[in-house]
Amino acid sequence: MTMFTRRVLLLIFAAMTAGLAATHSVAQTDPLPSWNDGNAKSAIVEFVKRVTTEGGPDFVPIEERIATFDNDGTLWTEQPNYVQAMFVFDRIAAMAKERPEMKETQPFKAVLEADRATLAALGEQGLVELVTATHSGMSTADFEKTVRDWIATAQHPRFHRPYTALVYQPMLELLAHLRANGFKTFIVSGGGVEFMRPWAEKAYGIPPEQVIGSSGKTAFELNGDKPVINKLPTVEFIDDGPGKPVGINRFVGRRPIFAAGNSDGDLQMLQWTTLDAGPRFALIVHHTDAEREYAYDRHSAVGKLDKALDEAPRRGWLVVDMKNDWRTIYPRR
Amino acid sequence: MTMFTRRVLLLIFAAMTAGLAATHSVAQTDPLPSWNDGNAKSAIVEFVKRVTTEGGPDFVPIEERIATFDNDGTLWTEQPNYVQAMFVFDRIAAMAKERPEMKETQPFKAVLEADRATLAALGEQGLVELVTATHSGMSTADFEKTVRDWIATAQHPRFHRPYTALVYQPMLELLAHLRANGFKTFIVSGGGVEFMRPWAEKAYGIPPEQVIGSSGKTAFELNGDKPVINKLPTVEFIDDGPGKPVGINRFVGRRPIFAAGNSDGDLQMLQWTTLDAGPRFALIVHHTDAEREYAYDRHSAVGKLDKALDEAPRRGWLVVDMKNDWRTIYPRR
């Protein structure tokens, strides 16, 4: 190496890293290959470019690049029912094998008999009973194992694939594109935080500490030399609607500059994200593809997309038309 | 560049990066220069080496390297009173200028007159009143500004330096050493999360989303086109004692493998961190240095270090003797 001066080495090094950067940039020419060319795709790419252009008027320092994503219907399929509801039904069936008296007790009877009329008429109290029965009375570790076992085997009734195979490929690319540009990506879901964490890292590349969701109370206990955290039958926090900005404030402590949702449960998160100075971006996934996924505009069994859709044009929120904007829906088998 | 083949370039590149690594490693020979050589320092260095040695029996994947730190008395000075208590007193003095009736109303009167006897006799109700009066009734944004302004100017009564200058240099080095080895570092404090976040990133390199603390309820509100989150006068979560593992579970969703505390308020966090299979580490900062900081063994105005100190030898927790283990206490001016 003595034939090279330090300066020559540094020049070579600079040239090589420039070469590496160039290669990298070529590979990134289309960061969103599952998005069809059009307004949606270019709006996203353009926004990311603006906030990451150093010296530009809209540059955002890396630590402030916070992006929050709803989960059900935004990152994975939520029809014909929330995946967590499917989990509840399956758990109740499993529990009834050991506790046959559940077969004669509402609201469990309705679940076990798939009695849609009774289920549809269940008030909040009945739903809380179903969730409580399946989500409390065990340690967090035991619950996590139950979720892992279930998600590994359960299948979607129409697509006959595991639910984690029914995540949206275009959204996976969007998450990856944001992260490649210094964003920290969070899930902010009405779903249970302890239901999502066991599989979110593998499915989305989002670690447990970046998953925000609804939760029940828990309590720490030391049994001899074995510490456990027990799940109690009390709702602690509903991370939905106005709860989403509250959850973001509590867990992240910074205001996002990018948010994605698909229902009125995301309305306040989109408002909180966009209604402030500086570059901000919000998108709504509009389910318009009955053939490849589901089409369910403003009202469906799992919720409404009504106020948020009305507000979108006024606020400049991007409405993603799943049928036309997405080349692919799910990852290849 | 044509005089170099690609292979030669790659060799040069490899040699250079090896050189960089070597330089880096030399610079890292002593990652904890403010720790005196001895058992405490070597136990820490040894643990970090063990869990980061790929292929070794105690290797821990990077995503599971979670480290949690108490704040008051563990990362910065908590005597003669919690910094947040000083903030409360100063806020009440400021508020009383605009609301003179506070001068005649307890518990504010006692604060304004520095009436120690009355203050010491305040029950939980009185303390909650003081915290509520100073920590609610404004937006999170306004509270953050108040904290920023205060922390920038307030001074410690004995050391006459800003409180953020009274962070422990050895702990800053420990945080940096852990992060350099792939750990994600969290604060898990009984203090208010919104009191810590405005300055924790600058003081410790810990971003807001990695600060866990006690909190009050908040509510989202849209005023015209201006969304705000308001701080309500209701306690939501006390992140102390058994609340610490509960908070860690809720916010991080993984069990730490490293934890540091200095009081019985950290006992359950240390238990939760260490009482499981695999390599685990806990340390207790023992305040033994009346000259350079404070000496206050098992009982003091700000809390107890009693059960945790008794449990330390049995659990293998490192007790750091501030006077003997730390070469420096505070960062240089």
XYZ file of C-alpha atoms in Angstrom:
666
model
C 0.000 0.000 0.000
C 3.001 2.291 0.293
C 2.723 3.351 -3.321
C -0.425 5.304 -2.466
C -0.360 8.533 -0.589
C -3.088 9.095 1.942
C -4.588 11.717 -0.309
C -4.791 9.337 -3.254
C -6.443 6.727 -1.064
C -8.992 9.224 0.122
C -9.745 10.235 -3.455
C -10.219 6.607 -4.458
C -12.400 6.086 -1.439
C -14.520 9.107 -2.341
C -14.835 7.949 -5.937
C -15.847 4.473 -4.855
C -18.438 5.600 -2.383
C -19.808 7.975 -5.021
C -20.009 4.919 -7.275
C -21.833 2.994 -4.600
C -24.266 5.832 -4.082
C -24.917 5.995 -7.812
C -25.672 2.266 -7.960
C -27.949 2.613 -5.009
C -29.784 5.464 -6.648
C -30.284 3.506 -9.880
C -31.748 0.606 -7.921
C -34.106 3.096 -6.296
C -35.443 4.599 -9.530
C -38.813 3.055 -8.807
C -39.215 2.668 -5.074
C -42.906 1.813 -5.490
C -43.111 -0.790 -8.266
C -46.547 -2.032 -7.172
C -48.034 1.429 -7.562
C -49.275 2.324 -11.020
C -47.854 5.522 -12.427
C -50.197 8.370 -11.689
C -51.020 11.117 -9.225
C -50.983 8.951 -6.114
C -47.561 7.503 -6.725
C -45.989 10.743 -7.848
C -47.464 12.681 -4.917
C -45.813 10.252 -2.485
C -42.459 10.161 -4.239
C -42.460 13.926 -4.570
C -43.248 14.479 -0.884
C -40.481 12.154 0.269
C -38.042 13.888 -2.039
C -39.042 17.338 -0.771
C -38.610 16.570 2.920
C -35.281 14.818 2.396
C -33.662 17.411 0.120
C -31.029 19.037 2.294
C -30.997 22.779 1.912
C -34.430 22.696 0.295
C -37.281 24.801 1.687
C -39.169 21.740 2.979
C -36.296 19.754 4.430
C -37.247 17.917 7.630
C -34.498 16.731 10.011
C -34.317 12.962 10.205
C -35.504 12.721 13.823
C -38.741 14.500 12.945
C -39.595 12.143 10.087
C -42.365 10.296 11.899
C -44.906 8.333 9.861
C -47.979 6.683 11.396
C -50.089 3.973 9.785
C -53.442 2.585 10.704
C -53.396 -1.218 10.405
C -56.787 -2.809 9.561
C -57.734 -1.867 6.013
C -54.650 0.310 5.629
C -51.839 -2.228 5.863
C -53.794 -5.486 5.591
C -57.254 -6.738 4.643
C -60.012 -6.081 7.201
C -62.888 -7.822 5.405
C -65.098 -9.753 5.884
C -64.160 -9.013 9.506
C -61.271 -7.642 11.502
C -58.593 -10.310 11.828
C -58.651 -9.801 15.586
C -62.394 -10.626 15.569
C -61.562 -13.877 13.781
C -59.033 -14.545 16.513
C -61.676 -13.897 19.185
C -64.093 -16.324 17.514
C -61.448 -19.030 17.198
C -60.335 -18.555 20.787
C -63.894 -18.872 22.055
C -64.309 -22.097 20.095
C -61.071 -23.422 21.587
C -62.036 -22.344 25.106
C -65.501 -23.920 24.829
C -63.900 -27.323 24.344
C -62.621 -27.125 27.891
C -65.539 -25.169 29.307
C -68.683 -26.619 27.713
C -70.916 -24.320 29.783
C -69.899 -21.526 27.384
C -72.086 -23.196 24.765
C -75.157 -22.191 26.748
C -74.025 -18.732 27.824
C -74.347 -15.524 25.798
C -72.565 -13.894 24.152
C -70.411 -17.017 23.668
C -73.344 -19.116 22.448
C -73.929 -16.706 19.575
C -70.276 -16.917 18.550
C -70.229 -20.716 18.736
C -73.442 -21.011 16.717
C -72.408 -18.268 14.286
C -75.695 -16.614 15.171
C -75.295 -13.439 13.155
C -78.492 -11.800 14.325
C -77.564 -12.054 17.999
C -73.965 -11.055 17.294
C -75.054 -8.019 15.299
C -77.298 -6.966 18.167
C -74.556 -7.259 20.807
C -74.030 -3.935 22.480
C -70.741 -2.627 23.755
C -71.137 -4.736 26.885
C -71.319 -7.966 24.871
C -68.292 -7.062 22.784
C -66.306 -6.175 25.884
C -67.247 -9.582 27.327
C -65.948 -11.367 24.241
C -62.699 -9.422 24.233
C -62.236 -9.768 27.977
C -62.800 -13.521 27.912
C -60.168 -13.985 25.223
C -57.689 -11.238 26.072
C -57.355 -11.373 29.860
C -56.842 -13.844 32.651
C -53.426 -14.899 31.413
C -49.900 -13.505 31.430
C -48.670 -11.317 28.569
C -46.200 -14.088 27.690
C -48.965 -16.712 27.437
C -51.120 -14.380 25.361
C -48.235 -13.671 23.021
C -47.713 -17.390 22.470
C -51.427 -17.883 21.765
C -51.351 -15.129 19.149
C -48.182 -16.482 17.532
C -49.637 -19.981 17.300
C -52.918 -18.704 15.885
C -51.506 -16.319 13.299
C -49.176 -19.065 12.043
C -52.098 -21.350 11.178
C -55.313 -19.331 10.717
C -56.453 -18.716 7.147
C -58.566 -16.051 5.493
C -62.002 -17.495 4.573
C -61.962 -16.216 0.991
C -58.309 -16.153 -0.006
C -57.262 -19.263 1.933
C -53.970 -17.760 2.873
C -52.569 -16.760 6.263
C -53.682 -13.276 7.258
C -50.090 -12.067 7.272
C -49.957 -12.930 3.553
C -52.823 -10.481 3.024
C -50.807 -7.381 3.754
C -50.762 -4.826 0.959
C -47.651 -5.039 -1.187
C -47.891 -1.345 -2.198
C -47.996 -0.349 1.468
C -45.008 -2.561 2.266
C -43.135 -0.686 -0.462
C -44.298 2.633 0.943
C -43.119 1.680 4.458
C -39.759 0.587 3.056
C -39.412 3.738 0.958
C -40.112 5.944 3.961
C -37.637 4.029 6.128
C -34.998 4.175 3.386
C -35.448 7.938 3.599
C -34.947 8.161 7.334
C -38.554 7.928 8.477
C -39.449 6.038 11.621
C -42.644 4.109 10.862
C -45.295 3.428 13.506
C -48.530 1.476 13.529
C -51.372 3.373 15.231
C -54.313 1.005 15.287
C -57.604 0.547 17.077
C -56.599 -3.113 17.337
C -55.041 -4.557 20.458
C -51.384 -3.699 20.845
C -50.558 -7.145 22.217
C -52.391 -8.788 19.339
C -50.264 -6.954 16.746
C -46.806 -6.949 18.240
C -46.084 -10.684 17.889
C -46.216 -10.586 14.067
C -45.863 -6.893 13.054
C -42.086 -6.967 12.882
C -42.011 -9.882 10.463
C -45.009 -8.671 8.434
C -44.136 -4.971 8.176
C -40.624 -4.496 9.537
C -42.130 -2.510 12.413
C -40.685 -3.452 15.822
C -42.925 -3.897 18.898
C -41.894 -0.549 20.379
C -43.302 1.185 17.291
C -46.706 -0.486 17.504
C -49.392 1.600 19.231
C -52.832 0.130 19.818
C -55.717 -0.327 22.189
C -54.867 -2.007 25.469
C -56.216 -3.542 28.622
C -54.829 -2.910 32.060
C -51.981 -5.134 33.206
C -50.361 -5.803 36.562
C -46.898 -6.897 37.569
C -46.531 -9.800 39.961
C -43.535 -11.620 41.372
C -44.256 -15.296 41.977
C -41.270 -16.516 43.933
C -38.453 -15.727 41.555
C -40.662 -15.541 38.483
C -41.954 -12.121 37.463
C -45.064 -12.013 35.300
C -47.278 -9.323 33.840
C -50.919 -10.346 33.959
C -53.620 -9.157 31.610
C -56.586 -7.810 33.587
C -60.217 -7.686 32.439
C -60.349 -3.888 32.230
C -60.090 -1.717 29.155
C -57.298 0.796 29.537
C -57.104 2.722 26.292
C -59.022 2.768 23.012
C -56.660 3.869 20.286
C -59.317 4.951 17.827
C -60.742 8.223 16.552
C -59.638 11.055 18.875
C -57.670 8.361 20.772
C -55.188 8.133 17.893
C -53.592 11.578 18.309
C -53.723 10.982 22.066
C -51.891 7.664 21.593
C -49.374 9.226 19.226
C -48.668 11.980 21.724
C -48.279 9.510 24.553
C -46.135 6.934 22.756
C -44.187 8.974 20.235
C -44.192 12.434 21.790
C -43.722 14.013 18.370
C -46.219 15.012 15.750
C -46.088 12.861 12.609
C -45.505 14.482 9.241
C -46.987 11.521 7.348
C -50.070 9.459 8.164
C -52.161 6.830 6.414
C -55.613 5.514 7.243
C -58.760 4.164 5.666
C -61.689 5.099 7.884
C -63.255 7.731 10.094
C -61.393 6.085 12.970
C -58.313 7.687 11.402
C -59.836 11.126 10.892
C -58.295 12.796 13.937
C -54.895 11.224 13.261
C -54.950 12.718 9.766
C -56.010 16.102 11.160
C -53.325 16.021 13.852
C -50.705 15.098 11.263
C -51.551 17.621 8.591
C -53.065 20.712 10.199
C -49.855 22.473 11.120
C -47.076 24.402 9.443
C -44.461 22.668 7.330
C -44.621 19.850 4.800
C -47.203 17.236 5.766
C -48.822 14.310 4.010
C -51.876 12.161 4.587
C -53.401 9.398 2.542
C -56.588 7.381 2.683
C -56.753 3.866 1.261
C -60.063 3.675 -0.585
C -61.257 0.093 -1.054
C -62.507 0.073 -4.636
C -61.437 -3.348 -5.838
C -64.115 -5.996 -5.332
C -62.292 -8.433 -7.560
C -58.807 -8.437 -6.112
C -59.797 -7.379 -2.558
C -63.074 -5.735 -1.450
C -65.055 -2.667 -2.465
C -66.811 -0.967 0.425
C -66.917 2.764 0.125
C -68.563 4.744 2.946
C -70.242 2.112 5.080
C -69.333 -1.476 5.834
C -69.473 -4.061 8.595
C -66.114 -2.897 9.933
C -66.696 0.845 9.983
C -67.240 4.052 8.112
C -65.242 6.086 5.677
C -67.488 9.075 5.549
C -66.302 12.238 7.269
C -62.685 11.546 6.333
C -63.591 11.125 2.665
C -65.571 14.369 2.738
C -62.688 16.164 4.370
C -59.964 14.792 2.081
C -60.233 17.255 -0.835
C -60.443 20.259 1.473
C -57.362 19.155 3.431
C -55.371 17.978 0.429
C -55.288 14.371 1.602
C -54.477 11.806 -1.062
C -57.264 9.304 -1.662
C -55.683 6.123 -2.988
C -57.955 4.295 -5.392
C -56.957 0.713 -4.725
C -58.282 -0.599 -8.022
C -56.550 1.933 -10.214
C -53.536 2.989 -8.176
C -52.287 -0.442 -7.143
C -50.764 -2.777 -9.704
C -50.585 -5.586 -7.148
C -52.555 -6.016 -3.940
C -50.801 -8.803 -2.063
C -47.202 -10.032 -2.011
C -46.530 -12.939 -4.374
C -47.018 -16.344 -2.862
C -9.031 5.607 -12.407
C -8.377 3.304 -15.319
C -5.010 2.239 -13.930
C -6.783 0.286 -11.189
C -8.609 -2.919 -11.808
C -11.840 -3.438 -9.963
C -10.170 -6.081 -7.855
C -7.376 -3.739 -6.790
C -9.957 -1.117 -5.894
C -11.858 -3.578 -3.789
C -8.680 -4.625 -2.010
C -7.841 -1.032 -1.291
C -11.341 -0.457 -0.100
C -11.144 -3.480 2.198
C -7.792 -2.336 3.552
C -9.130 1.132 4.173
C -12.223 0.019 5.940
C -10.120 -2.364 8.008
C -7.982 0.648 8.842
C -11.054 2.621 9.799
C -12.280 -0.201 11.978
C -8.896 -0.438 13.657
C -8.850 3.286 14.373
C -12.358 3.039 15.703
C -11.415 0.139 17.914
C -8.401 1.994 19.295
C -10.602 4.955 20.104
C -12.956 2.541 21.853
C -10.325 0.895 24.028
C -11.833 2.653 27.001
C -15.507 3.255 26.336
C -16.052 4.356 29.934
C -13.235 6.812 30.742
C -15.130 8.369 33.657
C -15.417 5.019 35.403
C -12.495 4.013 37.591
C -10.995 0.645 36.795
C -12.563 -1.985 38.987
C -15.352 -4.507 39.258
C -18.181 -2.184 38.248
C -16.545 -1.018 35.044
C -15.273 -4.431 34.030
C -18.642 -6.087 34.738
C -20.355 -3.656 32.360
C -17.741 -3.910 29.621
C -17.692 -7.696 29.926
C -21.493 -7.968 29.698
C -21.689 -5.796 26.589
C -18.928 -7.840 24.993
C -20.671 -11.123 25.786
C -24.048 -10.193 24.318
C -22.515 -8.717 21.155
C -20.091 -11.553 20.377
C -21.582 -13.249 17.342
C -21.493 -16.996 17.631
C -20.851 -16.743 21.359
C -23.132 -18.528 23.835
C -24.631 -15.283 25.132
C -25.108 -13.447 21.844
C -28.303 -11.354 21.789
C -29.752 -10.247 18.414
C -29.603 -6.499 17.973
C -33.382 -5.975 18.104
C -33.535 -7.544 21.564
C -30.859 -5.296 23.029
C -33.209 -3.145 25.077
C -31.807 -1.115 27.979
C -33.980 0.841 30.412
C -32.812 3.608 32.725
C -34.499 5.292 35.611
C -33.917 9.053 35.437
C -33.921 10.840 38.824
C -30.839 9.783 40.777
C -29.778 7.360 38.040
C -29.063 9.696 35.133
C -29.080 13.065 36.909
C -29.030 14.513 40.407
C -32.276 14.231 42.369
C -31.201 16.066 45.532
C -32.114 18.188 47.429
C -35.386 17.569 45.566
C -36.621 16.111 42.310
C -36.019 18.578 39.505
C -39.660 18.290 38.560
C -40.608 19.386 42.096
C -38.423 22.466 41.625
C -40.313 23.095 38.393
C -43.633 22.808 40.242
C -42.510 25.306 42.899
C -41.280 27.789 40.297
C -44.466 27.435 38.266
C -46.630 28.098 41.309
C -44.608 31.217 42.089
C -45.073 32.383 38.493
C -48.792 31.590 38.520
C -49.343 33.386 41.827
C -48.176 36.625 40.237
C -51.270 36.536 38.061
C -53.566 34.895 40.585
C -52.762 36.486 43.962
C -55.527 34.476 45.684
C -53.167 31.487 45.506
C -51.093 33.150 48.232
C -53.908 32.509 50.689
C -54.892 29.017 49.484
C -53.277 25.724 50.550
C -51.325 23.875 49.349
C -50.062 26.814 47.247
C -49.536 29.032 50.270
C -47.102 26.520 51.750
C -45.124 26.415 48.525
C -45.014 30.197 48.219
C -43.924 30.628 51.835
C -41.505 27.675 51.648
C -43.363 26.327 54.668
C -41.543 23.025 54.995
C -43.641 21.676 57.841
C -46.893 22.063 55.924
C -45.322 20.773 52.714
C -43.921 17.720 54.467
C -47.364 16.995 55.906
C -49.131 17.224 52.534
C -50.880 14.001 51.754
C -51.297 12.523 48.330
C -54.256 14.828 47.711
C -52.128 17.920 48.279
C -49.370 16.690 45.977
C -51.873 15.836 43.277
C -53.267 19.376 43.599
C -49.822 20.885 43.090
C -49.078 18.708 40.081
C -52.530 19.223 38.599
C -52.349 23.001 38.958
C -49.021 23.121 37.124
C -49.372 20.238 34.657
C -52.899 20.549 33.286
C -55.266 23.134 31.882
C -53.059 23.866 28.884
C -52.202 22.209 25.578
C -49.304 19.782 25.311
C -47.586 22.303 23.029
C -47.892 25.097 25.601
C -46.665 22.829 28.386
C -43.673 21.786 26.299
C -42.749 25.424 25.740
C -43.048 26.151 29.459
C -40.718 23.242 30.270
C -38.206 24.273 27.607
C -38.118 27.841 28.860
C -37.750 26.749 32.476
C -35.060 24.119 31.970
C -33.020 26.605 29.927
C -32.809 29.052 32.833
C -33.390 27.255 36.159
C -30.320 26.530 38.273
C -29.495 23.950 40.903
C -29.451 25.596 44.375
C -26.091 24.105 45.398
C -24.143 23.716 42.162
C -25.479 26.842 40.464
C -25.604 25.144 37.113
C -28.558 24.243 34.891
C -30.068 20.909 35.879
C -29.196 19.435 32.500
C -25.535 20.075 33.346
C -25.991 17.827 36.386
C -26.377 14.623 34.423
C -23.859 11.931 35.305
C -20.951 11.794 32.900
C -20.311 8.061 33.624
C -23.935 7.279 32.765
C -23.728 9.321 29.546
C -20.743 7.156 28.613
C -22.657 4.018 29.525
C -25.631 5.068 27.370
C -23.298 5.831 24.469
C -21.425 2.543 24.903
C -24.660 0.570 24.862
C -25.930 2.410 21.784
C -22.597 1.920 20.014
C -23.197 -1.779 20.605
C -26.661 -1.835 19.105
C -28.713 -1.274 22.243
C -31.838 0.847 22.121
C -31.834 2.972 25.281
C -35.041 4.006 27.069
C -35.789 6.202 30.058
C -38.334 4.607 32.422
C -39.015 7.184 35.090
C -41.592 7.991 37.724
C -41.302 11.565 36.492
C -43.761 13.057 34.055
C -43.192 11.963 30.472
C -44.025 15.411 29.115
C -41.651 17.020 31.580
C -38.717 14.881 30.359
C -39.202 14.713 26.612
C -38.402 18.358 25.812
C -34.788 18.053 27.008
C -33.990 14.302 27.141
C -32.775 14.080 23.565
C -30.232 16.843 24.003
C -29.195 15.752 27.496
C -28.960 11.976 26.941
C -29.368 11.309 23.226
C -32.687 9.613 24.002
C -35.486 10.636 21.603
C -39.013 11.433 22.885
C -40.406 8.101 21.678
C -37.956 6.304 23.981
C -38.972 8.226 27.090
C -41.508 6.460 29.316
C -42.902 8.197 32.371
C -45.922 9.010 34.463
C -48.701 10.798 32.644
C -51.991 12.596 32.981
C -54.942 12.069 30.731
C -55.104 14.123 27.563
C -57.838 14.856 25.039
C -57.779 15.755 21.375
C -59.751 18.750 20.207
C -60.147 20.430 16.843
C -60.658 24.154 17.167
C -61.642 25.250 13.703
C -58.638 24.134 11.687
C -56.319 23.953 14.654
C -55.940 20.569 16.361
C -54.710 20.582 19.954
C -54.125 17.981 22.634
C -55.151 19.282 26.032
C -53.708 18.162 29.351
C -56.506 17.168 31.719
C -56.416 17.266 35.533
C -56.541 13.473 35.941
C -53.673 11.113 36.648
C -53.475 8.414 34.006
C -50.455 6.303 34.822
C -47.842 6.214 37.573
C -44.655 4.796 36.129
C -43.098 3.787 39.415
C -42.505 0.551 41.318
C -44.642 -2.208 39.771
C -45.738 0.412 37.213
C -42.280 0.302 35.622
C -42.508 -3.216 34.153
C -46.107 -2.416 33.201
C -44.917 0.722 31.391
C -42.065 -1.147 29.722
C -44.479 -3.803 28.512
C -46.912 -1.206 27.212
C -44.404 1.081 25.517
C -41.612 -1.237 24.451
C -43.354 -4.591 24.227
C -40.053 -6.394 24.811
C -38.304 -7.335 27.991
C -35.093 -5.375 28.607
C -31.811 -7.225 29.082
C -30.189 -4.268 30.844
C -31.669 -1.941 33.458
C -30.358 0.720 35.805
C -31.987 2.329 38.819
C -31.215 3.837 42.191
C -34.214 3.250 44.438
C -36.964 0.863 45.485
C -39.085 2.518 42.801
C -36.870 0.617 40.373
C -37.056 -2.734 42.173
C -39.672 -4.337 39.941
C -37.988 -3.064 36.777
C -34.760 -4.737 37.877
C -36.632 -7.951 38.708
C -38.477 -7.927 35.377
C -35.220 -7.346 33.531
C -33.081 -9.941 35.219
C -35.256 -12.823 36.395
C -35.408 -14.770 33.166
C -33.172 -16.981 31.071
C -30.306 -15.562 29.049
C -27.739 -12.885 29.750
C -29.150 -10.032 31.805
C -27.695 -7.104 33.683
C -28.918 -4.700 36.329
C -27.158 -1.962 38.209
C -28.012 0.305 41.103
C -26.426 3.729 41.464
C -25.548 4.076 45.142
C -25.150 7.700 46.211
C -22.054 7.610 48.400
C -20.346 10.871 47.517
C -21.360 13.734 49.805
C -18.550 15.892 48.525
C -19.003 15.712 44.773
C -22.760 14.944 44.799
C -24.826 13.616 47.718
C -24.624 10.640 50.086
C -27.979 9.249 51.075
C -28.014 5.523 51.495
C -31.315 3.820 52.357
C -33.620 6.707 53.238
C -33.832 10.252 51.965
C -36.322 12.985 51.199
C -36.769 11.652 47.673
C -37.270 7.974 48.404
C -35.872 4.711 49.645
C -33.144 2.395 48.506
C -33.843 -0.429 50.884
C -35.397 -3.567 49.418
C -33.485 -3.202 46.175
C -30.187 -2.906 48.041
C -31.028 -5.994 50.092
C -31.926 -7.923 46.985
C -28.902 -6.870 44.936
C -26.348 -9.467 46.126
C -28.830 -12.318 45.843
C -29.805 -11.331 42.291
C -26.313 -10.481 41.138
C -27.143 -6.822 40.547
C -24.171 -4.482 40.362
C -24.175 -1.808 43.062
C -22.232 1.161 41.738
C -20.407 3.033 44.486
C -20.508 6.560 43.141
C -17.597 7.775 45.253
C -15.222 4.993 44.321
C -16.444 3.836 40.926
C -16.827 7.211 39.256
C -13.795 9.287 38.365
C -15.980 12.212 37.332
C -19.568 12.961 38.308
C -20.679 15.714 35.952
C -19.666 16.679 32.422
C -16.986 19.377 32.242
C -18.302 22.881 32.071
